[in-house]
Backbone as ProteinMPNN parsed JSONL, in Angstrom:
{"seq_chain_A": "ANLVYNPPNRWGELPFAGRSFDLTWCWAALWYIQDPAGLLAELARTSRKLVFVAMPNNFQVGYWLRKLVIDREFFAHHDESWTDIGRIRRILEANGVQIIDQGVLDVPPWPDTVMPANEVLKRLGIRSKQLEEQFTGDGWRWSTMAYYLGQEPDLYERVMKYAWLDRAPLPWQVKAIWAHHRYLLGRVRE", "coords_chain_A": {"N_chain_A": [[8.893, 6.63, -27.112], [10.969, 5.529, -24.506], [10.468, 3.4, -21.812], [11.82, 3.597, -18.688], [12.712, 1.786, -15.974], [12.982, 2.537, -12.564], [14.046, 1.61, -9.427], [12.049, 1.948, -6.415], [13.564, 2.779, -4.207], [15.611, 4.28, -5.22], [15.46, 6.969, -5.977], [17.202, 9.048, -5.659], [19.207, 8.452, -7.379], [19.066, 8.521, -10.39], [18.94, 6.721, -13.5], [20.467, 8.102, -15.543], [22.765, 10.004, -17.49], [24.517, 12.978, -16.437], [23.071, 16.135, -17.282], [21.34, 15.262, -19.334], [18.844, 15.955, -20.394], [16.75, 18.533, -21.806], [14.692, 19.55, -20.302], [13.684, 18.737, -17.079], [11.256, 17.312, -14.891], [8.793, 17.249, -12.261], [5.708, 16.234, -11.225], [3.689, 16.728, -8.683], [4.568, 14.54, -7.114], [6.326, 14.311, -4.971], [5.581, 13.846, -2.266], [4.954, 11.207, -2.239], [7.137, 9.552, -2.606], [10.233, 7.842, -1.594], [12.652, 9.301, -1.34], [12.534, 12.34, -1.65], [14.152, 14.71, -1.639], [16.473, 13.732, -2.79], [15.52, 13.125, -5.358], [14.932, 15.717, -6.301], [17.528, 16.782, -6.403], [18.545, 15.128, -8.385], [16.939, 15.852, -10.559], [17.988, 18.374, -11.034], [20.645, 17.663, -11.656], [20.4, 16.096, -13.986], [19.357, 17.767, -15.902], [19.87, 19.922, -18.683], [18.968, 22.469, -19.07], [16.288, 23.422, -17.971], [14.274, 23.069, -14.985], [11.278, 21.895, -13.696], [8.903, 21.943, -11.159], [5.964, 20.935, -9.608], [3.583, 21.023, -7.015], [0.864, 19.949, -4.856], [-1.156, 22.631, -3.727], [-0.877, 23.902, -0.663], [-2.214, 26.032, 0.424], [-4.726, 26.373, -0.596], [-8.317, 26.203, -0.469], [-9.601, 23.641, -0.775], [-7.561, 21.865, -0.103], [-7.341, 22.061, 2.685], [-9.916, 21.306, 3.416], [-9.888, 18.663, 2.549], [-7.753, 17.679, 4.141], [-8.575, 18.105, 6.842], [-11.205, 17.191, 7.05], [-12.402, 15.389, 5.0], [-10.539, 13.441, 4.1], [-8.63, 12.442, 5.99], [-7.079, 10.201, 6.46], [-5.284, 9.934, 4.307], [-3.372, 11.944, 4.838], [-2.202, 10.967, 7.075], [-0.393, 9.172, 6.174], [1.364, 10.286, 4.347], [4.056, 12.507, 3.591], [3.553, 15.565, 4.382], [5.134, 17.811, 4.463], [6.36, 18.159, 2.066], [4.788, 19.744, 0.493], [5.561, 22.247, 0.911], [6.597, 24.849, -0.775], [8.716, 26.561, -0.489], [10.667, 25.007, 0.769], [11.219, 23.171, -1.274], [12.218, 24.934, -3.17], [14.594, 25.841, -1.868], [16.123, 23.48, -1.863], [16.403, 22.977, -4.621], [17.817, 25.312, -5.385], [20.149, 24.948, -3.887], [21.228, 22.955, -5.356], [22.136, 24.076, -7.667], [20.188, 25.352, -9.256], [18.601, 28.11, -10.599], [15.834, 29.892, -9.712], [13.431, 30.98, -11.928], [10.797, 31.501, -12.348], [7.678, 31.407, -10.648], [4.546, 30.27, -9.387], [1.017, 29.629, -9.727], [-1.061, 26.905, -10.791], [-3.808, 25.404, -12.559], [-6.559, 26.487, -11.77], [-9.49, 26.294, -11.14], [-12.896, 27.319, -10.358], [-13.495, 25.834, -7.998], [-12.845, 23.881, -5.048], [-9.92, 21.798, -4.645], [-10.201, 18.561, -4.009], [-9.335, 16.113, -4.661], [-10.97, 14.026, -5.351], [-13.994, 12.638, -6.734], [-16.8, 14.868, -7.107], [-19.31, 13.919, -6.182], [-18.497, 12.045, -4.3], [-17.24, 13.651, -2.395], [-19.48, 15.065, -1.441], [-20.888, 12.926, -0.242], [-19.076, 12.199, 1.813], [-19.169, 14.473, 3.323], [-21.645, 14.245, 4.324], [-23.817, 15.195, 2.929], [-26.857, 14.893, 1.463], [-28.529, 14.895, -1.442], [-30.737, 14.668, -3.987], [-30.815, 16.208, -6.309], [-28.167, 17.312, -6.437], [-26.732, 14.924, -6.54], [-27.547, 13.911, -9.024], [-26.505, 15.928, -10.61], [-23.726, 15.663, -10.314], [-22.989, 13.137, -11.205], [-23.003, 10.439, -13.621], [-22.946, 10.35, -17.282], [-22.693, 12.987, -18.21], [-21.036, 14.228, -16.4], [-18.63, 12.941, -16.392], [-15.33, 13.299, -17.407], [-12.976, 12.668, -19.868], [-9.734, 12.813, -20.593], [-8.221, 11.33, -22.396], [-10.197, 10.529, -24.201], [-10.661, 12.914, -25.49], [-8.182, 13.34, -26.827], [-8.204, 11.133, -28.476], [-10.127, 11.792, -30.235], [-12.752, 11.224, -29.635], [-14.257, 12.854, -27.989], [-14.475, 15.672, -29.07], [-15.359, 18.168, -28.22], [-14.507, 18.527, -25.647], [-12.418, 20.235, -24.787], [-13.535, 22.854, -24.986], [-15.641, 22.537, -23.159], [-14.25, 22.198, -20.761], [-12.673, 24.523, -20.629], [-14.49, 26.562, -20.181], [-14.585, 26.851, -17.516], [-12.249, 28.075, -16.853], [-11.98, 30.738, -16.253], [-11.046, 31.934, -13.888], [-8.396, 31.105, -13.828], [-7.46, 32.602, -15.997], [-7.921, 35.184, -15.224], [-6.89, 38.578, -14.647], [-5.215, 38.639, -12.211], [-2.941, 38.771, -9.413], [-0.807, 35.926, -8.854], [-0.676, 35.196, -6.222], [-3.144, 35.864, -5.15], [-4.813, 34.182, -6.606], [-4.017, 31.836, -5.466], [-5.694, 31.012, -3.437], [-7.643, 29.398, -4.566], [-6.204, 27.864, -6.352], [-5.071, 24.725, -7.461], [-2.478, 23.746, -7.619], [0.934, 24.672, -6.898], [3.867, 26.002, -8.419], [7.352, 25.801, -9.409], [9.772, 27.075, -11.606], [12.899, 26.569, -12.86], [16.203, 27.549, -13.953], [19.023, 25.758, -14.897], [22.155, 26.408, -13.606], [25.125, 27.278, -15.364]], "CA_chain_A": [[9.452, 6.849, -25.79], [11.442, 4.336, -23.811], [10.132, 3.348, -20.4], [12.988, 3.211, -17.898], [12.315, 1.459, -14.605], [13.9, 2.921, -11.501], [13.501, 1.066, -8.173], [11.514, 2.975, -5.514], [14.56, 3.253, -3.244], [16.727, 4.879, -5.958], [15.085, 8.265, -6.542], [18.383, 9.903, -5.599], [20.19, 7.926, -8.336], [18.385, 8.227, -11.649], [19.845, 6.033, -14.428], [20.75, 8.957, -16.691], [23.971, 10.821, -17.378], [24.284, 14.382, -16.145], [22.703, 17.029, -18.379], [20.764, 14.435, -20.406], [17.555, 16.448, -20.884], [16.54, 19.982, -21.799], [13.744, 19.832, -19.226], [13.3, 17.665, -16.156], [10.083, 17.798, -14.18], [8.108, 16.39, -11.29], [4.346, 16.729, -11.012], [2.937, 16.322, -7.491], [4.974, 13.2, -6.679], [7.322, 14.305, -3.903], [5.13, 13.28, -0.991], [4.717, 9.776, -2.417], [8.36, 8.773, -2.824], [11.098, 7.64, -0.429], [13.761, 10.26, -1.258], [12.18, 13.518, -2.437], [15.299, 15.613, -1.804], [17.351, 13.087, -3.76], [14.953, 13.306, -6.693], [15.133, 17.11, -6.701], [18.941, 16.905, -6.788], [18.706, 14.432, -9.661], [16.335, 16.684, -11.599], [18.985, 19.409, -11.336], [21.83, 17.041, -12.263], [20.145, 15.521, -15.31], [18.842, 18.781, -16.829], [20.788, 20.873, -19.317], [18.405, 23.822, -19.117], [15.192, 23.807, -17.089], [13.675, 22.142, -14.021], [9.92, 22.31, -13.335], [8.334, 21.141, -10.075], [4.648, 21.374, -9.135], [3.054, 20.248, -5.894], [-0.428, 20.443, -4.395], [-1.11, 23.929, -3.066], [-1.369, 23.753, 0.707], [-2.951, 27.229, 0.833], [-6.067, 26.429, -1.182], [-9.449, 25.789, 0.359], [-9.841, 22.201, -0.853], [-6.493, 21.155, 0.605], [-7.697, 22.007, 4.102], [-11.126, 20.497, 3.511], [-9.441, 17.274, 2.435], [-6.895, 17.328, 5.275], [-9.23, 18.149, 8.148], [-12.553, 16.641, 7.096], [-12.853, 14.288, 4.151], [-9.54, 12.424, 3.74], [-7.563, 12.51, 6.992], [-6.241, 9.002, 6.347], [-4.205, 10.222, 3.355], [-2.341, 12.762, 5.473], [-1.527, 10.154, 8.088], [0.584, 8.292, 5.524], [2.166, 11.011, 3.364], [4.849, 13.572, 4.191], [2.962, 16.832, 3.966], [6.138, 18.876, 4.388], [6.779, 18.331, 0.671], [3.979, 20.759, -0.183], [6.209, 23.525, 1.223], [7.314, 25.242, -1.99], [9.98, 27.168, -0.047], [11.602, 23.893, 0.996], [11.6, 22.671, -2.6], [13.06, 25.982, -3.758], [15.922, 25.82, -1.237], [16.847, 22.292, -2.329], [16.778, 23.206, -6.02], [18.869, 26.331, -5.427], [21.381, 24.339, -3.368], [21.73, 22.049, -6.391], [22.522, 24.82, -8.857], [19.057, 25.791, -10.071], [18.15, 29.471, -10.342], [14.391, 29.972, -9.943], [13.117, 32.08, -12.844], [9.358, 31.756, -12.315], [6.884, 30.641, -9.69], [3.152, 30.678, -9.456], [-0.02, 28.631, -9.488], [-1.647, 26.253, -11.96], [-5.048, 24.67, -12.336], [-7.302, 27.373, -10.873], [-10.928, 26.333, -11.398], [-13.624, 27.929, -9.246], [-13.918, 24.869, -6.991], [-11.694, 23.385, -4.286], [-9.326, 20.528, -5.063], [-10.306, 17.552, -2.958], [-8.734, 14.914, -5.252], [-11.963, 12.957, -5.455], [-15.197, 13.099, -7.435], [-17.682, 15.746, -6.339], [-20.344, 13.164, -5.471], [-17.859, 11.413, -3.134], [-17.071, 14.723, -1.408], [-20.791, 15.292, -0.829], [-21.177, 11.791, 0.647], [-18.223, 12.275, 3.006], [-19.636, 15.605, 4.128], [-22.979, 13.922, 4.814], [-24.822, 15.955, 2.177], [-27.69, 14.021, 0.642], [-29.395, 15.707, -2.29], [-30.977, 14.008, -5.276], [-30.437, 17.15, -7.368], [-26.705, 17.349, -6.532], [-26.288, 13.597, -6.97], [-27.748, 13.847, -10.477], [-25.623, 16.902, -11.252], [-22.325, 15.264, -10.236], [-22.765, 11.751, -11.627], [-23.487, 10.137, -14.97], [-22.098, 10.636, -18.438], [-22.453, 14.415, -18.356], [-20.02, 14.693, -15.459], [-17.366, 12.228, -16.61], [-14.442, 13.879, -18.401], [-11.869, 11.771, -20.201], [-8.717, 13.48, -21.399], [-7.853, 10.452, -23.512], [-11.269, 10.58, -25.198], [-10.419, 14.129, -26.274], [-7.045, 13.117, -27.726], [-8.565, 10.1, -29.448], [-11.149, 12.336, -31.122], [-14.071, 10.751, -29.234], [-14.954, 13.98, -27.367], [-13.786, 16.869, -29.571], [-15.826, 19.372, -27.532], [-14.06, 18.531, -24.253], [-11.62, 21.431, -24.507], [-14.45, 23.97, -24.732], [-16.377, 22.254, -21.915], [-13.35, 22.424, -19.63], [-12.174, 25.896, -20.599], [-15.484, 27.52, -19.682], [-14.315, 27.005, -16.086], [-10.892, 28.601, -16.695], [-11.998, 32.192, -16.121], [-10.205, 32.348, -12.768], [-7.031, 30.911, -14.329], [-7.124, 33.667, -16.943], [-8.199, 36.502, -14.647], [-5.67, 39.369, -14.459], [-4.971, 38.771, -10.776], [-1.648, 38.209, -9.003], [-0.922, 34.498, -8.543], [-0.873, 35.036, -4.78], [-4.592, 35.924, -4.925], [-5.355, 32.951, -7.181], [-3.596, 30.695, -4.641], [-6.803, 30.576, -2.584], [-8.345, 28.336, -5.277], [-5.296, 27.099, -7.221], [-4.825, 23.357, -7.016], [-1.043, 23.462, -7.57], [1.954, 25.713, -6.979], [4.994, 25.503, -9.204], [8.621, 26.505, -9.569], [10.511, 26.816, -12.834], [14.262, 27.033, -12.663], [17.224, 27.37, -14.986], [20.236, 25.15, -14.358], [23.314, 27.291, -13.784], [26.235, 26.683, -16.137]], "C_chain_A": [[9.876, 5.512, -25.205], [11.066, 4.438, -22.342], [11.344, 2.823, -19.645], [12.525, 2.991, -16.47], [13.401, 1.912, -13.639], [13.311, 2.406, -10.192], [13.069, 2.181, -7.217], [12.534, 3.532, -4.521], [15.734, 3.96, -3.921], [16.358, 6.217, -6.601], [16.254, 9.238, -6.538], [19.481, 9.452, -6.542], [19.479, 7.549, -9.631], [19.378, 7.658, -12.663], [20.122, 6.825, -15.712], [22.036, 9.729, -16.434], [23.588, 12.254, -17.027], [23.972, 15.158, -17.415], [22.155, 16.267, -19.592], [19.545, 15.058, -21.078], [17.512, 17.974, -20.883], [15.645, 20.398, -20.637], [13.563, 18.58, -18.384], [12.147, 18.214, -15.329], [9.542, 16.743, -13.22], [6.751, 17.023, -11.021], [3.736, 16.032, -9.8], [3.335, 14.971, -6.919], [5.804, 13.185, -5.403], [6.836, 13.665, -2.608], [4.787, 11.802, -1.083], [5.996, 8.946, -2.407], [9.267, 8.774, -1.598], [12.174, 8.709, -0.263], [13.467, 11.504, -2.101], [13.352, 14.473, -2.666], [16.283, 15.046, -2.816], [16.832, 13.252, -5.177], [15.146, 14.745, -7.176], [16.579, 17.352, -7.139], [19.186, 16.254, -8.142], [18.061, 15.196, -10.814], [17.315, 17.777, -12.02], [20.182, 18.816, -12.081], [21.586, 16.614, -13.7], [19.595, 16.526, -16.327], [19.972, 19.643, -17.396], [20.295, 22.303, -19.154], [17.426, 24.127, -17.985], [14.754, 22.676, -16.165], [12.318, 22.73, -13.63], [9.413, 21.372, -12.248], [6.997, 21.764, -9.677], [4.21, 20.446, -8.009], [1.673, 20.785, -5.534], [-0.246, 21.72, -3.565], [-1.724, 23.818, -1.675], [-2.026, 25.021, 1.253], [-4.405, 27.191, 0.389], [-7.119, 25.751, -0.307], [-9.642, 24.273, 0.374], [-8.795, 21.369, -0.148], [-6.876, 20.974, 2.07], [-8.977, 21.219, 4.336], [-10.753, 19.018, 3.476], [-8.678, 16.844, 3.688], [-7.672, 17.188, 6.586], [-10.564, 17.424, 8.215], [-12.714, 15.358, 6.288], [-11.827, 13.207, 3.837], [-8.348, 12.448, 4.697], [-6.6, 11.339, 6.896], [-5.056, 9.235, 5.407], [-3.055, 10.942, 4.049], [-1.619, 12.026, 6.596], [-0.39, 9.337, 7.484], [1.464, 8.985, 4.487], [2.856, 12.194, 4.036], [4.414, 14.928, 3.641], [3.986, 17.957, 3.838], [6.621, 19.117, 2.961], [5.826, 19.195, -0.139], [4.541, 22.157, 0.083], [7.088, 23.932, 0.04], [8.636, 25.926, -1.649], [11.048, 26.113, 0.197], [12.123, 23.361, -0.339], [12.541, 23.668, -3.273], [14.476, 25.936, -3.189], [16.749, 24.632, -1.714], [17.287, 22.471, -3.781], [17.919, 24.217, -6.116], [20.196, 25.781, -4.92], [22.018, 23.39, -4.378], [21.951, 22.762, -7.729], [21.403, 25.263, -9.771], [18.659, 27.204, -9.642], [16.663, 29.552, -10.683], [14.1, 31.208, -10.798], [11.62, 32.388, -12.899], [8.739, 30.894, -11.228], [5.458, 31.119, -9.798], [2.217, 29.533, -9.155], [-0.551, 28.116, -10.821], [-2.968, 25.62, -11.569], [-5.901, 25.416, -11.317], [-8.782, 27.418, -11.256], [-11.65, 26.925, -10.186], [-14.214, 26.909, -8.274], [-12.683, 24.347, -6.277], [-11.213, 22.036, -4.81], [-9.367, 19.553, -3.899], [-9.769, 16.205, -3.419], [-9.699, 13.732, -5.238], [-13.191, 13.511, -6.169], [-16.126, 13.892, -6.519], [-18.744, 14.966, -5.573], [-19.773, 12.45, -4.249], [-17.624, 12.441, -2.032], [-18.389, 14.969, -0.686], [-21.147, 14.176, 0.145], [-20.374, 11.891, 1.935], [-18.594, 13.437, 3.911], [-21.035, 15.375, 4.687], [-24.089, 14.684, 4.111], [-25.563, 15.003, 1.252], [-28.664, 14.895, -0.139], [-29.527, 15.022, -3.638], [-30.536, 14.915, -6.425], [-28.914, 17.204, -7.54], [-26.147, 16.017, -7.002], [-26.421, 13.458, -8.486], [-26.791, 14.783, -11.215], [-24.181, 16.399, -11.329], [-22.067, 13.798, -10.542], [-23.252, 11.588, -13.063], [-22.534, 10.59, -16.057], [-21.783, 12.121, -18.598], [-21.343, 14.937, -17.472], [-18.658, 14.064, -15.732], [-16.577, 12.892, -17.732], [-13.301, 12.91, -18.626], [-10.897, 12.496, -21.118], [-8.334, 12.631, -22.597], [-8.931, 10.457, -24.592], [-11.128, 11.828, -26.072], [-9.308, 13.877, -27.29], [-7.318, 12.042, -28.779], [-9.658, 10.564, -30.412], [-12.561, 11.91, -30.77], [-14.913, 11.851, -28.588], [-14.285, 15.28, -27.812], [-14.204, 18.161, -28.873], [-15.31, 19.48, -26.097], [-13.277, 19.795, -23.905], [-12.525, 22.618, -24.173], [-15.224, 23.764, -23.432], [-15.52, 22.541, -20.69], [-12.984, 23.903, -19.517], [-13.217, 26.919, -20.156], [-15.33, 27.738, -18.175], [-12.965, 27.669, -15.817], [-10.85, 30.114, -16.502], [-11.116, 32.674, -14.971], [-8.725, 32.177, -13.116], [-6.58, 32.114, -15.149], [-7.332, 35.077, -16.387], [-6.89, 37.259, -14.404], [-5.424, 39.687, -12.981], [-3.575, 38.254, -10.458], [-1.824, 36.737, -8.606], [-1.162, 34.277, -7.059], [-2.358, 35.093, -4.416], [-5.244, 34.641, -5.439], [-5.043, 31.732, -6.315], [-4.704, 30.192, -3.721], [-7.542, 29.404, -3.223], [-7.429, 27.428, -6.084], [-5.002, 25.726, -6.64], [-3.343, 23.043, -6.87], [-0.224, 24.745, -7.562], [3.12, 25.131, -7.758], [6.217, 26.4, -9.082], [9.195, 26.113, -10.915], [11.892, 27.4, -12.64], [15.154, 26.747, -13.852], [18.467, 26.801, -14.308], [21.401, 26.09, -14.642], [24.417, 26.548, -14.522], [27.369, 26.259, -15.225]], "O_chain_A": [[9.209, 4.495, -25.396], [11.321, 5.459, -21.703], [11.835, 1.731, -19.93], [12.006, 3.906, -15.831], [14.589, 1.695, -13.875], [12.17, 2.739, -9.872], [13.672, 3.254, -7.217], [12.372, 4.655, -4.043], [16.75, 4.217, -3.275], [16.888, 6.561, -7.658], [16.284, 10.165, -7.347], [20.58, 10.006, -6.515], [19.315, 6.364, -9.925], [20.538, 8.069, -12.684], [20.027, 6.292, -16.818], [22.352, 10.064, -15.292], [22.466, 12.688, -17.291], [24.525, 14.886, -18.48], [22.473, 16.596, -20.735], [19.239, 14.722, -22.222], [18.157, 18.623, -20.06], [15.822, 21.47, -20.06], [13.319, 17.494, -18.911], [12.059, 19.419, -15.089], [9.794, 15.546, -13.35], [6.656, 18.189, -10.64], [3.316, 14.878, -9.887], [2.507, 14.311, -6.291], [5.969, 12.122, -4.804], [7.615, 13.003, -1.922], [4.369, 11.206, -0.091], [5.929, 7.732, -2.212], [9.105, 9.586, -0.687], [12.573, 8.995, 0.866], [14.082, 11.701, -3.149], [13.524, 14.988, -3.771], [16.862, 15.789, -3.61], [17.611, 13.491, -6.1], [15.489, 14.964, -8.338], [16.825, 18.043, -8.127], [19.95, 16.774, -8.955], [18.583, 15.188, -11.929], [17.459, 18.071, -13.206], [20.673, 19.414, -13.037], [22.469, 16.754, -14.546], [19.388, 16.175, -17.488], [20.896, 20.036, -16.684], [21.092, 23.239, -19.104], [17.693, 24.982, -17.14], [14.848, 21.496, -16.505], [12.217, 23.905, -13.279], [9.483, 20.152, -12.393], [6.91, 22.969, -9.439], [4.443, 19.238, -8.055], [1.34, 21.926, -5.857], [0.711, 21.848, -2.802], [-2.936, 23.661, -1.529], [-2.362, 25.073, 2.437], [-5.236, 27.908, 0.947], [-6.824, 24.85, 0.478], [-9.829, 23.688, 1.441], [-9.096, 20.287, 0.355], [-6.753, 19.883, 2.627], [-9.107, 20.536, 5.352], [-11.245, 18.224, 4.277], [-8.93, 15.769, 4.233], [-7.442, 16.25, 7.349], [-11.022, 17.073, 9.303], [-13.124, 14.337, 6.839], [-12.205, 12.142, 3.347], [-7.196, 12.47, 4.263], [-5.42, 11.48, 7.22], [-3.946, 8.781, 5.686], [-1.893, 10.583, 3.862], [-0.536, 12.436, 7.013], [0.483, 8.861, 8.21], [2.242, 8.315, 3.808], [2.299, 12.81, 4.945], [4.857, 15.363, 2.578], [3.724, 18.956, 3.167], [7.22, 20.153, 2.673], [6.028, 19.368, -1.341], [4.045, 23.14, -0.467], [8.194, 23.417, -0.123], [9.578, 25.875, -2.44], [12.213, 26.32, -0.142], [13.322, 23.132, -0.504], [13.542, 23.278, -3.874], [15.449, 25.985, -3.941], [17.951, 24.767, -1.944], [18.423, 22.149, -4.128], [18.882, 23.996, -6.85], [21.252, 26.111, -5.46], [23.2, 23.06, -4.273], [21.952, 22.132, -8.786], [21.641, 25.527, -10.95], [18.412, 27.456, -8.463], [16.278, 29.306, -11.826], [14.469, 32.328, -10.444], [11.219, 33.422, -13.435], [9.215, 29.799, -10.93], [5.193, 32.235, -10.246], [2.56, 28.595, -8.435], [-0.493, 28.805, -11.84], [-3.215, 25.337, -10.397], [-5.964, 25.033, -10.149], [-9.281, 28.47, -11.655], [-11.069, 27.018, -9.105], [-15.324, 27.103, -7.779], [-11.587, 24.368, -6.839], [-11.989, 21.244, -5.345], [-8.642, 19.714, -2.917], [-9.75, 15.251, -2.642], [-9.282, 12.579, -5.126], [-13.398, 14.724, -6.201], [-16.223, 13.624, -5.322], [-19.053, 15.309, -4.431], [-20.482, 12.265, -3.26], [-17.793, 12.13, -0.854], [-18.417, 15.071, 0.541], [-21.651, 14.442, 1.236], [-20.914, 11.694, 3.024], [-18.362, 13.394, 5.119], [-21.554, 16.205, 5.434], [-25.19, 14.805, 4.647], [-24.968, 14.386, 0.369], [-29.522, 15.555, 0.446], [-28.537, 14.822, -4.343], [-29.951, 14.444, -7.401], [-28.42, 17.15, -8.666], [-25.192, 15.982, -7.777], [-25.518, 12.95, -9.15], [-26.326, 14.469, -12.31], [-23.484, 16.679, -12.304], [-21.019, 13.269, -10.171], [-23.843, 12.502, -13.637], [-21.465, 11.138, -15.789], [-20.705, 12.471, -19.078], [-20.763, 15.984, -17.761], [-17.635, 14.619, -15.332], [-17.066, 13.038, -18.852], [-12.724, 12.39, -17.671], [-11.205, 12.759, -22.281], [-8.144, 13.154, -23.695], [-8.612, 10.395, -25.779], [-11.443, 11.793, -27.261], [-9.471, 14.165, -28.476], [-6.718, 12.055, -29.853], [-10.066, 9.816, -31.3], [-13.49, 12.2, -31.524], [-16.142, 11.795, -28.629], [-13.599, 15.922, -27.017], [-13.475, 19.152, -28.929], [-15.647, 20.436, -25.399], [-13.466, 20.36, -22.827], [-12.298, 23.309, -23.18], [-15.438, 24.718, -22.683], [-16.014, 23.069, -19.694], [-12.987, 24.463, -18.421], [-12.858, 28.038, -19.789], [-15.877, 28.693, -17.623], [-12.576, 27.811, -14.658], [-9.776, 30.711, -16.582], [-10.498, 33.733, -15.081], [-7.897, 33.007, -12.742], [-5.451, 32.585, -15.008], [-6.95, 36.057, -17.028], [-5.893, 36.659, -14.003], [-5.425, 40.846, -12.568], [-3.071, 37.382, -11.165], [-2.87, 36.353, -8.083], [-1.78, 33.286, -6.672], [-2.783, 34.433, -3.468], [-6.123, 34.08, -4.784], [-5.722, 30.71, -6.414], [-4.651, 29.048, -3.271], [-8.017, 28.513, -2.518], [-7.834, 26.329, -6.465], [-4.716, 25.598, -5.45], [-2.974, 22.17, -6.085], [-0.62, 25.762, -8.132], [3.338, 23.919, -7.758], [6.132, 27.571, -8.712], [9.113, 24.953, -11.319], [12.044, 28.573, -12.299], [14.904, 25.84, -14.644], [18.906, 27.302, -13.273], [21.606, 26.514, -15.78], [24.616, 25.348, -14.331], [28.381, 25.741, -15.697]]}, "name": "protein", "num_of_chains": 1, "seq": "ANLVYNPPNRWGELPFAGRSFDLTWCWAALWYIQDPAGLLAELARTSRKLVFVAMPNNFQVGYWLRKLVIDREFFAHHDESWTDIGRIRRILEANGVQIIDQGVLDVPPWPDTVMPANEVLKRLGIRSKQLEEQFTGDGWRWSTMAYYLGQEPDLYERVMKYAWLDRAPLPWQVKAIWAHHRYLLGRVRE"}
């Protein structure tokens, strides 16, 4: 893979020819960058076939816990309007993308607070030796790279035992209460 640097103020001008890729995608980055709408237009312009966009799910329990209680500082400095999947959809459609699927991803049975469980407990003022031991140490640390490097071959099974809600035969709208991300998948119109 070639790493291509793009200056932070040029998200609306990616250095690729139109229709360069079969799939373009953005994972949870829109509220961090200077020109989110420009990037969405560029994803549409540079894709031959598909565009995938996922953002944090502003309906799920952990989002509100993070926003109102444990990490208010983050929301003071990031444009939360980019979690509005309807807004993202309208921009993609205006740029020639037909939405063919939408839903939720990453639906474990715990809220997404974007921080380690022991840090959440501290910020909530919960002091418990039992919980501290449960959510710290080697048993709690998961390393995706260790799995791919063959150092933790059992990681997949350890993680997937929590995927029962992901796999449950429920409508995605019901899963949205716990889902960490919402997504759109679109096909670029000819």
